[in-house]
JSON list of N, CA and C in Angstrom, two decimals:
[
{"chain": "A", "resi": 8, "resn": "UNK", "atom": "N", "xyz": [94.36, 97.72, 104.64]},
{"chain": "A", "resi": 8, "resn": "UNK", "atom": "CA", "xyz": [95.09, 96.50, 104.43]},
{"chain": "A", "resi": 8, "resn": "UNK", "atom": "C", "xyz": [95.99, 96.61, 103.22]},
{"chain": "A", "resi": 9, "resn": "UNK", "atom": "N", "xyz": [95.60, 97.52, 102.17]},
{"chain": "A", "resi": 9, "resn": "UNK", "atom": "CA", "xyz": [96.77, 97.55, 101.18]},
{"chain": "A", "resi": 9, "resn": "UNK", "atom": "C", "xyz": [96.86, 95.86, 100.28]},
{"chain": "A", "resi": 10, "resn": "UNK", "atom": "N", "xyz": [96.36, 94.85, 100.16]},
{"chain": "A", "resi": 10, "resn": "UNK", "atom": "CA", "xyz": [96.62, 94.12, 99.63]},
{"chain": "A", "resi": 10, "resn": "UNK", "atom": "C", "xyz": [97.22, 94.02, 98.25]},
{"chain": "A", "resi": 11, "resn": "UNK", "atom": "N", "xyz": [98.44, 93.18, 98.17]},
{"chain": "A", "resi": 11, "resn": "UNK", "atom": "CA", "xyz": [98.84, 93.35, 96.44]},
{"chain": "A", "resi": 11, "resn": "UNK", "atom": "C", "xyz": [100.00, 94.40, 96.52]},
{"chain": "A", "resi": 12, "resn": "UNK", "atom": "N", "xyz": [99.96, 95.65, 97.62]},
{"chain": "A", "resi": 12, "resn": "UNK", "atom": "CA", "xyz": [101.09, 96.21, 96.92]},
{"chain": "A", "resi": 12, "resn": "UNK", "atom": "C", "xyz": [102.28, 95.44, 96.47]},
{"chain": "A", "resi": 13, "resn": "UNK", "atom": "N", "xyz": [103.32, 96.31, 95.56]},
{"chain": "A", "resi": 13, "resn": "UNK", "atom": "CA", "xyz": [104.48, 95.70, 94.95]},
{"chain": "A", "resi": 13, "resn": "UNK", "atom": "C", "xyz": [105.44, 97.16, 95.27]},
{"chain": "A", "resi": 14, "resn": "UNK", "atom": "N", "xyz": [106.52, 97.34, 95.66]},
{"chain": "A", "resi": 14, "resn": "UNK", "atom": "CA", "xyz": [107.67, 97.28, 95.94]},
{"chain": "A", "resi": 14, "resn": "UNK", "atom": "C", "xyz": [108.87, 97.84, 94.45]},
{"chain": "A", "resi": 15, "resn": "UNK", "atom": "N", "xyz": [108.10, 98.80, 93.51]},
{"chain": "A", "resi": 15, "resn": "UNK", "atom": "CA", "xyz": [108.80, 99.04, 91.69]},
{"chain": "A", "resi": 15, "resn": "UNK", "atom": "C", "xyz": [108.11, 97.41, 91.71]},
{"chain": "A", "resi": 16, "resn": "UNK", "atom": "N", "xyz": [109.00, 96.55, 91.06]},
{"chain": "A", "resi": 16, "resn": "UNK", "atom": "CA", "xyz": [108.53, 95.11, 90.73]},
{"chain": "A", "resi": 16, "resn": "UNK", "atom": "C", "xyz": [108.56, 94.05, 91.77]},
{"chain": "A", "resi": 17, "resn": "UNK", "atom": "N", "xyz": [109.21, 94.09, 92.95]},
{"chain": "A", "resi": 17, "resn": "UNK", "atom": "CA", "xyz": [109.06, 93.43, 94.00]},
{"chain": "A", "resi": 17, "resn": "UNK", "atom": "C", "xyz": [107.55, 93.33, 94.78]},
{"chain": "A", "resi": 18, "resn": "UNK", "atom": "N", "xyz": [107.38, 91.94, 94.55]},
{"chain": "A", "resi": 18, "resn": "UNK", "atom": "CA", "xyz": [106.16, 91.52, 95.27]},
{"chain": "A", "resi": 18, "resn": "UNK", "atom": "C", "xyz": [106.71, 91.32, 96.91]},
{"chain": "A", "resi": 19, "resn": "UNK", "atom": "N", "xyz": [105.70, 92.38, 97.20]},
{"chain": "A", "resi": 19, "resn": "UNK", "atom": "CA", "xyz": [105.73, 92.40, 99.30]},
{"chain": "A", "resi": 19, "resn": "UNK", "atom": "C", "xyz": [104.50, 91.08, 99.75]},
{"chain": "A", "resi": 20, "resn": "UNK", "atom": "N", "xyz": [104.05, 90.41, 98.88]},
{"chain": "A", "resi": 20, "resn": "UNK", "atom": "CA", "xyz": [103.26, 89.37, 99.40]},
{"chain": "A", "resi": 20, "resn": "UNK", "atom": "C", "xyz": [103.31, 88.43, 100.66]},
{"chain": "A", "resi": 21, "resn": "UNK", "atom": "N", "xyz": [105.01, 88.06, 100.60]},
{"chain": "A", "resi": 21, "resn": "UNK", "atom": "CA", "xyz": [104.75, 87.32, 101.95]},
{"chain": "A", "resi": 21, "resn": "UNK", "atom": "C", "xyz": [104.97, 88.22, 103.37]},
{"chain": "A", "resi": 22, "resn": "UNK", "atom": "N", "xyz": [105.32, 89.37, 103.06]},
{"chain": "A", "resi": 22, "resn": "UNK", "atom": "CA", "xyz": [105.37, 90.35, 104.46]},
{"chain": "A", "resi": 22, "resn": "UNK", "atom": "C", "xyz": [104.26, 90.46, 104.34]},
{"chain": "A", "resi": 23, "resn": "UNK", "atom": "N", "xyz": [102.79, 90.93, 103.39]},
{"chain": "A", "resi": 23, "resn": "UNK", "atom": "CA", "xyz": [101.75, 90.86, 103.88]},
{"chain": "A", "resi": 23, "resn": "UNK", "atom": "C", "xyz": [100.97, 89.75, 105.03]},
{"chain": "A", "resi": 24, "resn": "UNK", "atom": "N", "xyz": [101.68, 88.90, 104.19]},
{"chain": "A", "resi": 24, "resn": "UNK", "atom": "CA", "xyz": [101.10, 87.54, 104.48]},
{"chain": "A", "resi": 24, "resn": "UNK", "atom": "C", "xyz": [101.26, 86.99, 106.14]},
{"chain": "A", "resi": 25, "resn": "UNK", "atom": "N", "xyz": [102.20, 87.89, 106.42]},
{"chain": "A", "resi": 25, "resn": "UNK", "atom": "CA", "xyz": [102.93, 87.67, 108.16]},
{"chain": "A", "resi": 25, "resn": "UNK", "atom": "C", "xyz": [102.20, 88.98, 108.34]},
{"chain": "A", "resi": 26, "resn": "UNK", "atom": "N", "xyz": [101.98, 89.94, 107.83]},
{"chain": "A", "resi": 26, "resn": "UNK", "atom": "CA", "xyz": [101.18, 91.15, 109.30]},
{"chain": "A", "resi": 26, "resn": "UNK", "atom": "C", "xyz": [100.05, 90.60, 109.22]},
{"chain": "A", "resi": 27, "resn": "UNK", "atom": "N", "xyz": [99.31, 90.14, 108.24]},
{"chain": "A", "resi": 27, "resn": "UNK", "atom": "CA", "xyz": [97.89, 89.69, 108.44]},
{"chain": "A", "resi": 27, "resn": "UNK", "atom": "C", "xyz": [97.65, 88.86, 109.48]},
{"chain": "A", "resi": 28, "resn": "UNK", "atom": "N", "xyz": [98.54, 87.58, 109.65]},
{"chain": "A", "resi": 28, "resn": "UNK", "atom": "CA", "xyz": [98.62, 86.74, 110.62]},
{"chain": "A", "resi": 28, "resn": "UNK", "atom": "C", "xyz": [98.91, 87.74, 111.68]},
{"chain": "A", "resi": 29, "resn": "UNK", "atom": "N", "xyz": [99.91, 88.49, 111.90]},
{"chain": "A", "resi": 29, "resn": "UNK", "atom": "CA", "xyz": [99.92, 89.16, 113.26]},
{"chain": "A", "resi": 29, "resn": "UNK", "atom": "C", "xyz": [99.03, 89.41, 113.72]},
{"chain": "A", "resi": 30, "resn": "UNK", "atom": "N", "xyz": [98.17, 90.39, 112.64]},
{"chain": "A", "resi": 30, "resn": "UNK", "atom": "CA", "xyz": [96.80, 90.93, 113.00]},
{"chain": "A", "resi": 30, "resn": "UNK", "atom": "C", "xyz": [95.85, 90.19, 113.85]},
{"chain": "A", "resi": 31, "resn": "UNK", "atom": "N", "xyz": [95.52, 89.17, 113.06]},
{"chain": "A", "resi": 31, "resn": "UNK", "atom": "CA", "xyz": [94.75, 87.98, 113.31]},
{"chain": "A", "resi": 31, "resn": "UNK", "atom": "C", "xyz": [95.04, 87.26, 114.96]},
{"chain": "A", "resi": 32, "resn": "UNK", "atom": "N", "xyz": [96.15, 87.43, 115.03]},
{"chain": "A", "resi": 32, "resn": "UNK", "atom": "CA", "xyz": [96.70, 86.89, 115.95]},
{"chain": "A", "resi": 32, "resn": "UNK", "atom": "C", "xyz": [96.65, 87.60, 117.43]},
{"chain": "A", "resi": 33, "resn": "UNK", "atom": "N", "xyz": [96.79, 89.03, 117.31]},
{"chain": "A", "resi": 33, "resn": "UNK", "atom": "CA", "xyz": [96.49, 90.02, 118.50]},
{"chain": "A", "resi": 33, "resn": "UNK", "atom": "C", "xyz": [95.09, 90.03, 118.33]},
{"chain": "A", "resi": 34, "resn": "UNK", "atom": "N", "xyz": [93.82, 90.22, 117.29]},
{"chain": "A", "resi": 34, "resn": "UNK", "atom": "CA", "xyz": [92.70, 90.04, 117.42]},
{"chain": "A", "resi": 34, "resn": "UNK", "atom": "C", "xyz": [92.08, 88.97, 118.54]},
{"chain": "A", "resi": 35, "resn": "UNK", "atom": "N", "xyz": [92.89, 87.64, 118.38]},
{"chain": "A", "resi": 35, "resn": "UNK", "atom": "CA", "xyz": [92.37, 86.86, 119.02]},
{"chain": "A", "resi": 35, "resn": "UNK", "atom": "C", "xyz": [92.71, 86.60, 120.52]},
{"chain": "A", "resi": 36, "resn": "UNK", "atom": "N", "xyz": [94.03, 87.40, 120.77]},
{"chain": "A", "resi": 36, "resn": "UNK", "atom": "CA", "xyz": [95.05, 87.14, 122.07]},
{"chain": "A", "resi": 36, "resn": "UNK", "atom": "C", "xyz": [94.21, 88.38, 123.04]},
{"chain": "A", "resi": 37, "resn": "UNK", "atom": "N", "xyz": [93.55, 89.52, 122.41]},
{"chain": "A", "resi": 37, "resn": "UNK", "atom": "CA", "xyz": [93.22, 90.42, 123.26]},
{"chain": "A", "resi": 37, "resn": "UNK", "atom": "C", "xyz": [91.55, 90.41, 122.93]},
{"chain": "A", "resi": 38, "resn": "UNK", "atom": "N", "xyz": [90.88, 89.21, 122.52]},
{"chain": "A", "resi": 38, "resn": "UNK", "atom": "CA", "xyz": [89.69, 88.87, 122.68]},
{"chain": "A", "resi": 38, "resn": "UNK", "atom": "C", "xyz": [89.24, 90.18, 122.28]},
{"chain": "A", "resi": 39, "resn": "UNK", "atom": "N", "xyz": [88.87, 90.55, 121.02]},
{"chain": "A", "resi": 39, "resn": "UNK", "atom": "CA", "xyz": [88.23, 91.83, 120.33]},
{"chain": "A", "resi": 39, "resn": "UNK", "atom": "C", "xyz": [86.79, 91.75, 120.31]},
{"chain": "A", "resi": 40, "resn": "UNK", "atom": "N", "xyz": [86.02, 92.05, 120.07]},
{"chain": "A", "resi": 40, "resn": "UNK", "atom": "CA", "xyz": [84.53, 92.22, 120.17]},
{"chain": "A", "resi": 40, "resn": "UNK", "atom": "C", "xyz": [84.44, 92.28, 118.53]},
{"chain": "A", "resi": 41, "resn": "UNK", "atom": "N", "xyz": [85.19, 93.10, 117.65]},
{"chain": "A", "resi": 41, "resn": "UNK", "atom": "CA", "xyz": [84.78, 93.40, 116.81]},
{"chain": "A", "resi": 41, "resn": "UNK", "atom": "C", "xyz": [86.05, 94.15, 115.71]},
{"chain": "A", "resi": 42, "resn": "UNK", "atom": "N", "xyz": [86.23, 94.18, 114.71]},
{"chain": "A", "resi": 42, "resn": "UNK", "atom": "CA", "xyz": [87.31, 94.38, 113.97]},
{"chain": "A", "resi": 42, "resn": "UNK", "atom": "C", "xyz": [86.84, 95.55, 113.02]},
{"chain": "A", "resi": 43, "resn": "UNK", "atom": "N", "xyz": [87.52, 96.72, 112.96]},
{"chain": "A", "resi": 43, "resn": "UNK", "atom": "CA", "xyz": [87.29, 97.96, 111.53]},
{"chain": "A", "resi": 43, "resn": "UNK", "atom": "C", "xyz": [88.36, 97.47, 110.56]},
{"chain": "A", "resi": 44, "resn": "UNK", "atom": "N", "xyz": [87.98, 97.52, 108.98]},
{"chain": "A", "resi": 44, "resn": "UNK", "atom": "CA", "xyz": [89.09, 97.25, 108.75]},
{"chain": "A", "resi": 44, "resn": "UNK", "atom": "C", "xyz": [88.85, 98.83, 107.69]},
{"chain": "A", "resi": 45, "resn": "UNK", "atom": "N", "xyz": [89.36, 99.97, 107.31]},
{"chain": "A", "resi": 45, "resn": "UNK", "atom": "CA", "xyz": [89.04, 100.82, 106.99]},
{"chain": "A", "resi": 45, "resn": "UNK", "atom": "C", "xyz": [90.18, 101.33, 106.06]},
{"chain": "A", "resi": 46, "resn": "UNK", "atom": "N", "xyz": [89.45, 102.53, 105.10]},
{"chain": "A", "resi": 46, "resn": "UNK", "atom": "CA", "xyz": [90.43, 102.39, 103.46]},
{"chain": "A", "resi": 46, "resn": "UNK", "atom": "C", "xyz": [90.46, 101.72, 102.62]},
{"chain": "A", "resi": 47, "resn": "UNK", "atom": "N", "xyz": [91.93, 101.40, 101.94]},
{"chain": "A", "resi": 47, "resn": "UNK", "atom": "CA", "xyz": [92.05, 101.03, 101.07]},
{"chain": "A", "resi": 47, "resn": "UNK", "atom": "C", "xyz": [92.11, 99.34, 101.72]},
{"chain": "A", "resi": 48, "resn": "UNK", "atom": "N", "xyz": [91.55, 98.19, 101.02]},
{"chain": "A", "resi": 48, "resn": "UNK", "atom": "CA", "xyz": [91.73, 96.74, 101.20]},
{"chain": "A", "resi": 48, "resn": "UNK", "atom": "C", "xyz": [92.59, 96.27, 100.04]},
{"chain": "A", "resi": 49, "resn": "UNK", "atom": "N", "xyz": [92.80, 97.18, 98.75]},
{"chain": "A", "resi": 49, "resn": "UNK", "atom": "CA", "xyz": [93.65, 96.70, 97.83]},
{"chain": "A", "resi": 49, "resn": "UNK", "atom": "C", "xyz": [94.19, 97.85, 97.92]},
{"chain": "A", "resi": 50, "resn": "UNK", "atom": "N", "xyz": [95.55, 97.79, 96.74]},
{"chain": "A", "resi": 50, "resn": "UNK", "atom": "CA", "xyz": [96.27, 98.56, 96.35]},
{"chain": "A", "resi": 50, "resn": "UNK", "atom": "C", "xyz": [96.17, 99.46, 95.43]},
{"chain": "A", "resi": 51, "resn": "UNK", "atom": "N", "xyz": [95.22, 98.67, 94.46]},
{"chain": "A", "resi": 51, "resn": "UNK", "atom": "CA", "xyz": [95.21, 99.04, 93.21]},
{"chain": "A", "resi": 51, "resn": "UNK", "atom": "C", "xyz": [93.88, 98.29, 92.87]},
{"chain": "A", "resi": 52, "resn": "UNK", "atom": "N", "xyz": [93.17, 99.61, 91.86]},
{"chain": "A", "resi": 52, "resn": "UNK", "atom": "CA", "xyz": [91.57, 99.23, 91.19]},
{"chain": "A", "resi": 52, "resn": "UNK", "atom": "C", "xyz": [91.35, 97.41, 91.03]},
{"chain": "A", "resi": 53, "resn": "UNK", "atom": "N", "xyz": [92.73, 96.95, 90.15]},
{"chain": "A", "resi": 53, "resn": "UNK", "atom": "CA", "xyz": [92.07, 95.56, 89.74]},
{"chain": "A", "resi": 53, "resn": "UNK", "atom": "C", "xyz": [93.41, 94.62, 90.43]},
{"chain": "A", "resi": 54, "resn": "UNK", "atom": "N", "xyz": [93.70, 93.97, 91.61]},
{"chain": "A", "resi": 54, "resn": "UNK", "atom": "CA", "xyz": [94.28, 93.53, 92.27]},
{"chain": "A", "resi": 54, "resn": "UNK", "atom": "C", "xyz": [94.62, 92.23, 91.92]},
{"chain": "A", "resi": 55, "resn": "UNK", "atom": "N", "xyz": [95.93, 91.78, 91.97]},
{"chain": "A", "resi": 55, "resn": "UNK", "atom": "CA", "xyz": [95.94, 90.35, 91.68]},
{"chain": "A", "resi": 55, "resn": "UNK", "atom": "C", "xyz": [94.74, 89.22, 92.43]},
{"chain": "A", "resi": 56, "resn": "UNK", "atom": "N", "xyz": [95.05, 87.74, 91.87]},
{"chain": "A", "resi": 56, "resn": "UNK", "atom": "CA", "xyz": [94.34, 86.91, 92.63]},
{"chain": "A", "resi": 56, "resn": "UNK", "atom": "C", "xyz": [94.67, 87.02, 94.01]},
{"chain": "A", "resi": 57, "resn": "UNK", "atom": "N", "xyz": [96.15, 86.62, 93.76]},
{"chain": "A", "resi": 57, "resn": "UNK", "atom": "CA", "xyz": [96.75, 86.29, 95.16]},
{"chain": "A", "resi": 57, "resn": "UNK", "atom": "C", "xyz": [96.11, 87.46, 96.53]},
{"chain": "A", "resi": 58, "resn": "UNK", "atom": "N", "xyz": [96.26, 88.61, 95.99]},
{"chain": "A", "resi": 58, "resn": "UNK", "atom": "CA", "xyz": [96.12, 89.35, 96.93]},
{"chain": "A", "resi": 58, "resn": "UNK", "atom": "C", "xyz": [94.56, 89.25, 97.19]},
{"chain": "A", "resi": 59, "resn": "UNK", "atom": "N", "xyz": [93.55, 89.30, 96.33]},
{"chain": "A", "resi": 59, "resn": "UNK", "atom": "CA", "xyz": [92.04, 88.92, 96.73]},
{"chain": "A", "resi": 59, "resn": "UNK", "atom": "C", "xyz": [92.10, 87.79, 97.75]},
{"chain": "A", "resi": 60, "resn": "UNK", "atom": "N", "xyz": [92.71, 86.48, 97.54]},
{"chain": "A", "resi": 60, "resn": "UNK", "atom": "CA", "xyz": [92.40, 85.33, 98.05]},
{"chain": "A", "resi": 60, "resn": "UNK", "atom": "C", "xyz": [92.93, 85.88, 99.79]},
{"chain": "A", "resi": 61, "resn": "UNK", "atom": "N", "xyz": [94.28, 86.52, 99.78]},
{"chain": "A", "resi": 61, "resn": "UNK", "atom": "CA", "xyz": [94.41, 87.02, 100.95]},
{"chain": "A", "resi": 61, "resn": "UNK", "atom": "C", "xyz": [93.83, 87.45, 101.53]},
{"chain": "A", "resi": 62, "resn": "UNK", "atom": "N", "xyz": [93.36, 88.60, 101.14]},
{"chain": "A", "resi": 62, "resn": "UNK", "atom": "CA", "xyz": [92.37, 89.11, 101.83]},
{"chain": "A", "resi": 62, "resn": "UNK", "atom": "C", "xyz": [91.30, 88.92, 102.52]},
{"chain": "A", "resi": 63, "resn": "UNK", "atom": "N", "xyz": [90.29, 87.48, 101.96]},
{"chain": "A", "resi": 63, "resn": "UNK", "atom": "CA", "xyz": [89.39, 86.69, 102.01]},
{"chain": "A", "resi": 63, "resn": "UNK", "atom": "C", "xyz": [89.75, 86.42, 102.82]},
{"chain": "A", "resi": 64, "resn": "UNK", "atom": "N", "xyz": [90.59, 85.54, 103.35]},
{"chain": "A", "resi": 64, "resn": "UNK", "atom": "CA", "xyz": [91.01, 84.38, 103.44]},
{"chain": "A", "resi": 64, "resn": "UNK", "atom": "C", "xyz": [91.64, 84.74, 105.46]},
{"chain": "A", "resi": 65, "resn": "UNK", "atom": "N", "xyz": [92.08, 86.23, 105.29]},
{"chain": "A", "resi": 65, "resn": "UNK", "atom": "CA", "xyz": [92.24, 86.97, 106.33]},
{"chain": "A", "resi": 65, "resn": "UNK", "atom": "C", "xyz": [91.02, 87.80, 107.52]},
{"chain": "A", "resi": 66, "resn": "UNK", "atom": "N", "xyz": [90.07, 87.86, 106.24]},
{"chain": "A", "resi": 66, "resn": "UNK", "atom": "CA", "xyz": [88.76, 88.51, 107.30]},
{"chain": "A", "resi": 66, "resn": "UNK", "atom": "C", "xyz": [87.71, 87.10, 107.81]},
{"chain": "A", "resi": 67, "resn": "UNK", "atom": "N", "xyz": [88.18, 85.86, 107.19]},
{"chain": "A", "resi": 67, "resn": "UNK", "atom": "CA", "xyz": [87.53, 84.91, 107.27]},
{"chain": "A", "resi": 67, "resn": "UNK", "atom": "C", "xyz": [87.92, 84.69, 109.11]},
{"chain": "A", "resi": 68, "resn": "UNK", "atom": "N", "xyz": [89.27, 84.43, 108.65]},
{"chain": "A", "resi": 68, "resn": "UNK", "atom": "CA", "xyz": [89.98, 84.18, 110.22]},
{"chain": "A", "resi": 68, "resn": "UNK", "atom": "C", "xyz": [89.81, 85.11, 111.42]},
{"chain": "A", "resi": 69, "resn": "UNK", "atom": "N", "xyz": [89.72, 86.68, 110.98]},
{"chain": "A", "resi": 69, "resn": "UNK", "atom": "CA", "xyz": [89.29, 87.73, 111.76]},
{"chain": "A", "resi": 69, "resn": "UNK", "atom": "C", "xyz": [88.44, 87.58, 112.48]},
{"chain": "A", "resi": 70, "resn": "UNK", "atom": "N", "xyz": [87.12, 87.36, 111.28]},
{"chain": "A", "resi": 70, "resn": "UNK", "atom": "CA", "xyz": [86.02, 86.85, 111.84]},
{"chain": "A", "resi": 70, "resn": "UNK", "atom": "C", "xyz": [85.58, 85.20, 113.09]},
{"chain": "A", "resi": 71, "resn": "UNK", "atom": "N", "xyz": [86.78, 84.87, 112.72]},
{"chain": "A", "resi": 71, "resn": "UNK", "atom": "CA", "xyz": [86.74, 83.29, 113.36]},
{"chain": "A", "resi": 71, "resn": "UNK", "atom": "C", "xyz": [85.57, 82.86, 112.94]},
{"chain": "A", "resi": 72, "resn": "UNK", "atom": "N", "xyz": [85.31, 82.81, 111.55]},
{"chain": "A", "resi": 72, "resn": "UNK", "atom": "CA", "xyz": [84.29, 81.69, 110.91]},
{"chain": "A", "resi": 72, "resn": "UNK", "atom": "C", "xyz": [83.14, 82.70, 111.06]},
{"chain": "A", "resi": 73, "resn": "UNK", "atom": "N", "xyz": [82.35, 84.04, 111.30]},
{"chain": "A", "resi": 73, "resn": "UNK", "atom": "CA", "xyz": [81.60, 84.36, 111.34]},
{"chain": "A", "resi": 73, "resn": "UNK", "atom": "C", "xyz": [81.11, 84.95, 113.14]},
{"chain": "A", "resi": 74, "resn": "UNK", "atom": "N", "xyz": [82.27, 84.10, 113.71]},
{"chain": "A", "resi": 74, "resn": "UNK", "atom": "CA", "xyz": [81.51, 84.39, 115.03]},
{"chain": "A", "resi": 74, "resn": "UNK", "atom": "C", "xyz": [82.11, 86.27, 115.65]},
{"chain": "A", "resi": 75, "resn": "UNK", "atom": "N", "xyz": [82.92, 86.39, 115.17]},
{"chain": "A", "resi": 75, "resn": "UNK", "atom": "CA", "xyz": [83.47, 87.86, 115.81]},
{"chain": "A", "resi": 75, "resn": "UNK", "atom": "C", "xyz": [82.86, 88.93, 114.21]},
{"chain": "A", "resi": 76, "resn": "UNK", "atom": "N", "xyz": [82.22, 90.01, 114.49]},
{"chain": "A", "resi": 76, "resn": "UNK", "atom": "CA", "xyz": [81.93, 90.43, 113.48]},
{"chain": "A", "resi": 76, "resn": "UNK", "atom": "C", "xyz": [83.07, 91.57, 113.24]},
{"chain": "A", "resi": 77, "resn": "UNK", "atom": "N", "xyz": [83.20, 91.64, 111.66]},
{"chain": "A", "resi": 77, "resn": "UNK", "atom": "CA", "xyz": [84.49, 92.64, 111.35]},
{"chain": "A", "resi": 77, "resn": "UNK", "atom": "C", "xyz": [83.46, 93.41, 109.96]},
{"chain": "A", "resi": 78, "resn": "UNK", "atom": "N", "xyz": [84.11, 94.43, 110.16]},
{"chain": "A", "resi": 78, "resn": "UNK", "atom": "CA", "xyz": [83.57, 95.77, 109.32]},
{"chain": "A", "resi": 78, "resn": "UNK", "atom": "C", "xyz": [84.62, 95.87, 108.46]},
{"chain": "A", "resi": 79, "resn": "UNK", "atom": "N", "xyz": [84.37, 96.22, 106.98]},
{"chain": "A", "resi": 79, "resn": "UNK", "atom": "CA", "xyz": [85.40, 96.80, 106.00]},
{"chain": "A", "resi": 79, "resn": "UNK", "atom": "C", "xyz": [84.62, 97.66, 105.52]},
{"chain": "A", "resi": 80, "resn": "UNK", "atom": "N", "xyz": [85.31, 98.89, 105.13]},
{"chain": "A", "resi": 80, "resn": "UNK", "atom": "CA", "xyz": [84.93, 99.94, 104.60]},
{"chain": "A", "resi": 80, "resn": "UNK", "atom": "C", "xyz": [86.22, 100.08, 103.35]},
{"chain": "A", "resi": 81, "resn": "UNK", "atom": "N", "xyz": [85.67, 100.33, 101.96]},
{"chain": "A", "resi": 81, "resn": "UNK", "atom": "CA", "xyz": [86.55, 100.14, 100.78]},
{"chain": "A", "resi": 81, "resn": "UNK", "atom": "C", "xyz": [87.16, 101.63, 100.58]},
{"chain": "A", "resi": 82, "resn": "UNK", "atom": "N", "xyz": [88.28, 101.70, 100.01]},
{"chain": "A", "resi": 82, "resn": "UNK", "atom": "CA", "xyz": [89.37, 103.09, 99.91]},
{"chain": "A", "resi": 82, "resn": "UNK", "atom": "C", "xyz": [88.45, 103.29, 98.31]},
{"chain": "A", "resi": 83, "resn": "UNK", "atom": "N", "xyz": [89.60, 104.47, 98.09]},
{"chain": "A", "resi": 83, "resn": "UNK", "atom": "CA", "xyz": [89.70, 104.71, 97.00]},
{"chain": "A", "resi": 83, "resn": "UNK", "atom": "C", "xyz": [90.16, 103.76, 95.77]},
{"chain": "A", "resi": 84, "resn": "UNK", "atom": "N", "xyz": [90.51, 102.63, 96.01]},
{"chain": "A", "resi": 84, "resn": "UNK", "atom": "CA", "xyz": [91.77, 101.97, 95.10]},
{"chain": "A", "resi": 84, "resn": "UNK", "atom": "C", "xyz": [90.36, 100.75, 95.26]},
{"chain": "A", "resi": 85, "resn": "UNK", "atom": "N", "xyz": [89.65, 100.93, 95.76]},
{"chain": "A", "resi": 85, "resn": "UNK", "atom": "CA", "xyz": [89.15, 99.49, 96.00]},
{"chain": "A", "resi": 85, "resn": "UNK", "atom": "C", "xyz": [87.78, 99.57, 94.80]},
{"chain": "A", "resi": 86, "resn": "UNK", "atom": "N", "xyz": [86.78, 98.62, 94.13]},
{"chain": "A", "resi": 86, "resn": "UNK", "atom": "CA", "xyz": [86.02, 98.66, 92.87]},
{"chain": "A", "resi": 86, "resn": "UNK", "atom": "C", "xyz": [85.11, 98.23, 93.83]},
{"chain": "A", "resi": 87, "resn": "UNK", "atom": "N", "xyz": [83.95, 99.01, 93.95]},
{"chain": "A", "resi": 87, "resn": "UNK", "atom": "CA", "xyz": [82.62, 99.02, 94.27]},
{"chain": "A", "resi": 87, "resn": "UNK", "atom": "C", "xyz": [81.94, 97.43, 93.43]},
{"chain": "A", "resi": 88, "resn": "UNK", "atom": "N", "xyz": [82.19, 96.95, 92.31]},
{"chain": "A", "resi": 88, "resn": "UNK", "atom": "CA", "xyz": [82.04, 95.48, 91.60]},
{"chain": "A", "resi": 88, "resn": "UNK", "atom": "C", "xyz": [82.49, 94.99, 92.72]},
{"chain": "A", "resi": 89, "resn": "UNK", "atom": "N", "xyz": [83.63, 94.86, 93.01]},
{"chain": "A", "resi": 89, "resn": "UNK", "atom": "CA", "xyz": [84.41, 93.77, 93.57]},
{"chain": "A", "resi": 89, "resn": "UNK", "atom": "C", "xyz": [84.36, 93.26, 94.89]},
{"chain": "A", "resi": 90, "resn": "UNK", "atom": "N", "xyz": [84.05, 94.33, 96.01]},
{"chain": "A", "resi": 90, "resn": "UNK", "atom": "CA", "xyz": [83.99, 94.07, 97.51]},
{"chain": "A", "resi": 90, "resn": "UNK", "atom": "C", "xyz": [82.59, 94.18, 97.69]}
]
């Protein structure tokens, strides 16, 4: 998922913000059983808010509230604290 990358100083936030929904969106149109989300989930060791809350906020919906189960597996960039 890459969350947070930046672009030199350009924040890519709201293009994240539209593939996630895509994502979300073919998840639900082709009735998935189940979601990998694998690698990196951030960009970088200590990630903005914004991009945490995304993220959340994206496997929440994945999940449709708990009922579809989704897997993340953390990258390199991602803090064993944090996920």
């Amino acid at each position: 998922m890459a969350s947070g990358k930046k672009l030199d100083f350009y924040s890519r936030m709201e293009e994240q913000k539209e593939v996630m929904e895509e994502i979300c969106q073919i998840a639900d149109r082709e009735d998935v059983d189940l979601v990998v989300v694998s690698g990196d989930l951030y960009d970088t060791f200590n990630p903005p808010v914004e991009a945490t809350e995304l993220l959340y906020r994206t496997l929440k919906k994945l999940s449709k509230n708990g009922k579809r189960p989704v897997v993340a597996i953390a990258g390199n960039h991602d803090s064993p604290d944090r996920d």
